Amino acid sequence: MNVEQIYKDSQAMLNGHFLLSSGNHSSVYLQSAKVLEDPKTATKLATALAEQIKASGLQIDTVCAPALGGLIAGYALAQALDVRFIFAERVDKKMTIRRGFEVSSGEKVLVCEDIITTGGSALEAADQVEALGGKIVGYAALANRGFCQRENSDISSKPNCKLPKDVPFFALADFTFEMYSPEDCPMCKEGKSEAIKPGSRGN
Ligand code: ZN
C-alpha cells in the first residue's frame, strides 16, 4: 500500500511553508483529516494497520485515541480489530479520560494517533489509561514522521521520540520530511514567504 500516494491523491499532503505545532518549519504539511473524509479510505488504511497488528500476535482489548487528531483513525482501527474504542481529550491543556469511559485493571490498551511525530499526545493519553489501571501494549498511527522507530522499518528512533522503546509501535509508512528550526529554515532565509500555521487561515 502506497500511503504517501493516498495522502497526495486526497490533497492531504500540502506543499508550502508551514509552522508546525512543535514550533519547527516544514515545506510539507500532512492533513490526515482530508484522507479520512472518505470513510472507505479510512477503512482501507485501518484494515491494513489492523492486519499488521494482528500478524504480530499482540492481544488488544481496547483502542484509545487522543482527541482530536487520533479520533477517526482510532475508531476505524478499533472497528478493524473488533475491539472497544475510547478517547482522551484535553481539558485545560491536560489530557483526560472522561465521558464515563472506564478502564479495567490490566485491560490491554493500544493508543492510536493519525500521525506520530514525537508521540507526545499519544504518551499523555497512555499515562491516563495507566492511571486508571490499564496496560499499554502498543502504539499505532497511520504514518510515522520518522522520529520514532516503528515495527518493520529500518528508521531508528531519534532522541526526541517520546514513546517507550519497550512497547511496539505500528504504522503504515514513514513520512520523513525535513523540519527546520525557525533560525535554520531555508524558506525563511529566502525571505519570500512567512510560515503559516495550517488551520489558522481557514485551511
Ligand atoms: Zn520558515
Tab-separated table of C-alpha atoms and ligand atoms in Angstrom:
chain	number	residue	atom	x	y	z
A	1	MET	CA	0.000	0.000	0.000
A	2	ASN	CA	1.418	3.393	-1.025
A	3	VAL	CA	0.258	5.577	1.857
A	4	GLU	CA	2.097	8.642	0.545
A	5	GLN	CA	0.196	8.377	-2.747
A	6	ILE	CA	-3.108	8.043	-0.871
A	7	TYR	CA	-2.275	11.259	1.029
A	8	LYS	CA	-1.359	13.002	-2.234
A	9	ASP	CA	-4.495	11.794	-4.012
A	10	SER	CA	-6.624	13.099	-1.119
A	11	GLN	CA	-4.888	16.510	-1.201
A	12	ALA	CA	-3.806	15.687	2.335
A	13	MET	CA	-0.142	16.395	1.671
A	14	LEU	CA	0.199	20.152	1.387
A	15	ASN	CA	3.276	21.887	-0.009
A	16	GLY	CA	4.183	25.361	1.183
A	17	HIS	CA	5.861	26.962	4.187
A	18	PHE	CA	4.327	25.748	7.410
A	19	LEU	CA	4.675	26.398	11.107
A	20	LEU	CA	4.159	23.081	12.905
A	21	SER	CA	2.745	22.744	16.415
A	22	SER	CA	6.288	21.847	17.577
A	23	GLY	CA	7.440	25.348	16.522
A	24	ASN	CA	9.503	23.975	13.631
A	25	HIS	CA	9.034	24.917	9.996
A	26	SER	CA	8.447	22.485	7.129
A	27	SER	CA	7.662	22.625	3.423
A	28	VAL	CA	5.213	19.736	3.809
A	29	TYR	CA	2.122	19.503	5.981
A	30	LEU	CA	0.038	16.377	6.440
A	31	GLN	CA	-3.678	16.960	6.871
A	32	SER	CA	-4.916	13.475	7.794
A	33	ALA	CA	-8.496	14.696	8.083
A	34	LYS	CA	-8.501	15.039	4.290
A	35	VAL	CA	-7.572	11.374	3.870
A	36	LEU	CA	-10.143	10.275	6.423
A	37	GLU	CA	-13.023	12.323	4.979
A	38	ASP	CA	-13.653	9.342	2.718
A	39	PRO	CA	-14.803	6.554	5.080
A	40	LYS	CA	-13.768	3.917	2.530
A	41	THR	CA	-10.187	5.208	2.574
A	42	ALA	CA	-10.245	5.324	6.373
A	43	THR	CA	-11.402	1.708	6.449
A	44	LYS	CA	-8.775	0.637	3.921
A	45	LEU	CA	-5.931	2.215	5.906
A	46	ALA	CA	-7.228	0.978	9.263
A	47	THR	CA	-7.688	-2.555	7.917
A	48	ALA	CA	-4.072	-2.642	6.690
A	49	LEU	CA	-2.873	-1.353	10.066
A	50	ALA	CA	-5.026	-3.910	11.899
A	51	GLU	CA	-3.594	-6.720	9.790
A	52	GLN	CA	-0.067	-5.684	10.719
A	53	ILE	CA	-1.012	-5.609	14.402
A	54	LYS	CA	-2.811	-8.984	14.244
A	55	ALA	CA	0.174	-10.546	12.435
A	56	SER	CA	2.398	-9.536	15.363
A	57	GLY	CA	0.234	-11.637	17.691
A	58	LEU	CA	-0.408	-8.674	20.010
A	59	GLN	CA	-3.553	-9.074	22.117
A	60	ILE	CA	-5.648	-5.911	22.460
A	61	ASP	CA	-8.845	-5.238	24.396
A	62	THR	CA	-9.272	-1.553	23.605
A	63	VAL	CA	-8.023	1.219	21.335
A	64	CYS	CA	-7.627	4.655	22.934
A	65	ALA	CA	-7.071	7.757	20.800
A	66	PRO	CA	-6.007	11.242	21.855
A	67	ALA	CA	-8.597	13.718	20.505
A	68	LEU	CA	-8.899	15.349	18.065
A	69	GLY	CA	-6.147	14.013	15.823
A	70	GLY	CA	-6.485	10.327	16.611
A	71	LEU	CA	-10.272	10.022	16.782
A	72	ILE	CA	-11.122	8.855	13.273
A	73	ALA	CA	-8.026	6.696	12.779
A	74	GLY	CA	-8.501	5.165	16.220
A	75	TYR	CA	-12.187	4.471	15.729
A	76	ALA	CA	-11.559	2.878	12.319
A	77	LEU	CA	-8.731	0.789	13.778
A	78	ALA	CA	-10.907	-0.402	16.685
A	79	GLN	CA	-13.561	-1.417	14.169
A	80	ALA	CA	-10.990	-3.328	12.077
A	81	LEU	CA	-9.627	-5.055	15.206
A	82	ASP	CA	-13.157	-5.633	16.558
A	83	VAL	CA	-12.311	-4.126	19.946
A	84	ARG	CA	-13.668	-1.343	22.143
A	85	PHE	CA	-12.818	2.323	21.420
A	86	ILE	CA	-12.321	5.136	23.916
A	87	PHE	CA	-10.655	8.528	23.669
A	88	ALA	CA	-8.759	11.010	25.778
A	89	GLU	CA	-9.189	14.756	25.343
A	90	ARG	CA	-7.559	17.913	26.576
A	91	VAL	CA	-9.295	19.730	29.397
A	92	ASP	CA	-7.407	22.917	30.310
A	93	LYS	CA	-4.453	21.559	28.288
A	94	LYS	CA	-4.282	18.352	30.347
A	95	MET	CA	-5.079	15.046	28.608
A	96	THR	CA	-8.030	13.470	30.410
A	97	ILE	CA	-10.283	10.440	30.032
A	98	ARG	CA	-13.875	11.421	30.801
A	99	ARG	CA	-17.383	10.846	29.384
A	100	GLY	CA	-17.895	7.822	31.613
A	101	PHE	CA	-15.197	5.730	29.897
A	102	GLU	CA	-13.912	3.068	32.251
A	103	VAL	CA	-10.688	1.079	32.039
A	104	SER	CA	-10.463	-2.147	33.985
A	105	SER	CA	-7.382	-3.327	35.818
A	106	GLY	CA	-4.928	-4.925	33.398
A	107	GLU	CA	-7.023	-4.059	30.319
A	108	LYS	CA	-4.760	-4.232	27.268
A	109	VAL	CA	-4.894	-0.868	25.518
A	110	LEU	CA	-3.306	0.291	22.268
A	111	VAL	CA	-3.019	4.043	21.728
A	112	CYS	CA	-3.737	5.206	18.168
A	113	GLU	CA	-2.950	8.560	16.519
A	114	ASP	CA	-3.326	9.702	12.917
A	115	ILE	CA	0.357	10.654	12.661
A	116	ILE	CA	3.057	10.126	15.258
A	117	THR	CA	5.673	12.884	15.290
A	118	THR	CA	7.420	12.669	18.667
A	119	GLY	CA	4.464	10.847	20.241
A	120	GLY	CA	3.782	13.451	22.930
A	121	SER	CA	-0.027	13.374	22.820
A	122	ALA	CA	-0.080	9.572	22.497
A	123	LEU	CA	2.107	9.260	25.576
A	124	GLU	CA	-0.124	11.632	27.547
A	125	ALA	CA	-3.178	9.529	26.636
A	126	ALA	CA	-1.266	6.387	27.628
A	127	ASP	CA	-0.420	7.897	31.020
A	128	GLN	CA	-4.122	8.490	31.653
A	129	VAL	CA	-5.008	4.908	30.674
A	130	GLU	CA	-2.349	3.603	33.056
A	131	ALA	CA	-3.580	5.880	35.837
A	132	LEU	CA	-6.943	4.081	35.540
A	133	GLY	CA	-5.246	0.663	35.778
A	134	GLY	CA	-4.929	-0.204	32.086
A	135	LYS	CA	-1.829	-1.685	30.485
A	136	ILE	CA	-0.380	-0.044	27.359
A	137	VAL	CA	0.543	-2.854	24.968
A	138	GLY	CA	1.223	-0.824	21.828
A	139	TYR	CA	1.064	2.393	19.849
A	140	ALA	CA	-0.212	2.832	16.309
A	141	ALA	CA	-0.571	5.553	13.683
A	142	LEU	CA	-1.381	5.721	10.015
A	143	ALA	CA	2.021	7.271	9.415
A	144	ASN	CA	5.235	7.946	11.308
A	145	ARG	CA	7.133	11.225	10.870
A	146	GLY	CA	10.388	9.336	11.352
A	147	PHE	CA	11.355	10.316	14.906
A	148	CYS	CA	10.160	7.061	16.454
A	149	GLN	CA	11.009	3.562	15.336
A	150	ARG	CA	8.031	1.598	14.099
A	151	GLU	CA	7.825	-2.162	13.624
A	152	ASN	CA	9.099	-3.376	10.220
A	153	SER	CA	11.131	-0.258	9.452
A	154	ASP	CA	14.876	0.413	9.376
A	155	ILE	CA	14.479	4.027	10.505
A	156	SER	CA	15.793	4.169	14.051
A	157	SER	CA	14.413	6.196	16.925
A	158	LYS	CA	15.688	9.771	17.356
A	159	PRO	CA	16.394	11.307	20.778
A	160	ASN	CA	13.204	13.411	20.656
A	161	CYS	CA	10.919	10.366	20.317
A	162	LYS	CA	8.808	10.231	23.481
A	163	LEU	CA	7.370	6.721	23.008
A	164	PRO	CA	8.801	4.000	25.267
A	165	LYS	CA	11.209	1.705	23.416
A	166	ASP	CA	9.908	-1.494	25.017
A	167	VAL	CA	6.366	-1.145	23.591
A	168	PRO	CA	5.743	-1.872	19.881
A	169	PHE	CA	4.731	0.976	17.565
A	170	PHE	CA	2.882	0.141	14.356
A	171	ALA	CA	2.442	2.457	11.364
A	172	LEU	CA	1.837	2.010	7.650
A	173	ALA	CA	4.623	4.274	6.417
A	174	ASP	CA	7.450	6.612	7.349
A	175	PHE	CA	6.972	10.222	6.200
A	176	THR	CA	10.407	11.694	6.815
A	177	PHE	CA	10.151	15.256	5.566
A	178	GLU	CA	12.731	17.781	6.673
A	179	MET	CA	11.811	20.064	9.537
A	180	TYR	CA	13.767	23.170	10.467
A	181	SER	CA	14.051	25.373	13.497
A	182	PRO	CA	12.911	28.900	12.508
A	183	GLU	CA	16.555	30.125	12.619
A	184	ASP	CA	17.697	27.459	10.159
A	185	CYS	CA	14.660	27.422	7.868
A	186	PRO	CA	15.801	27.817	4.227
A	187	MET	CA	12.376	29.184	3.227
A	188	CYS	CA	12.616	31.899	5.890
A	189	LYS	CA	16.161	32.688	4.709
A	190	GLU	CA	14.861	33.033	1.165
A	191	GLY	CA	12.547	35.722	2.526
A	192	LYS	CA	9.727	35.223	0.035
A	193	SER	CA	7.190	33.733	2.418
A	194	GLU	CA	6.196	33.517	6.036
A	195	ALA	CA	5.456	30.208	7.725
A	196	ILE	CA	1.710	29.727	8.159
A	197	LYS	CA	0.024	27.550	10.715
A	198	PRO	CA	-2.382	25.209	8.932
A	199	GLY	CA	-5.852	25.734	10.322
A	200	SER	CA	-5.255	29.345	11.278
A	201	ARG	CA	-6.391	30.771	7.946
A	202	GLY	CA	-9.318	28.560	7.234
A	203	ASN	CA	-7.218	25.721	5.873
B	1	ZN	ZN	10.461	29.087	7.739
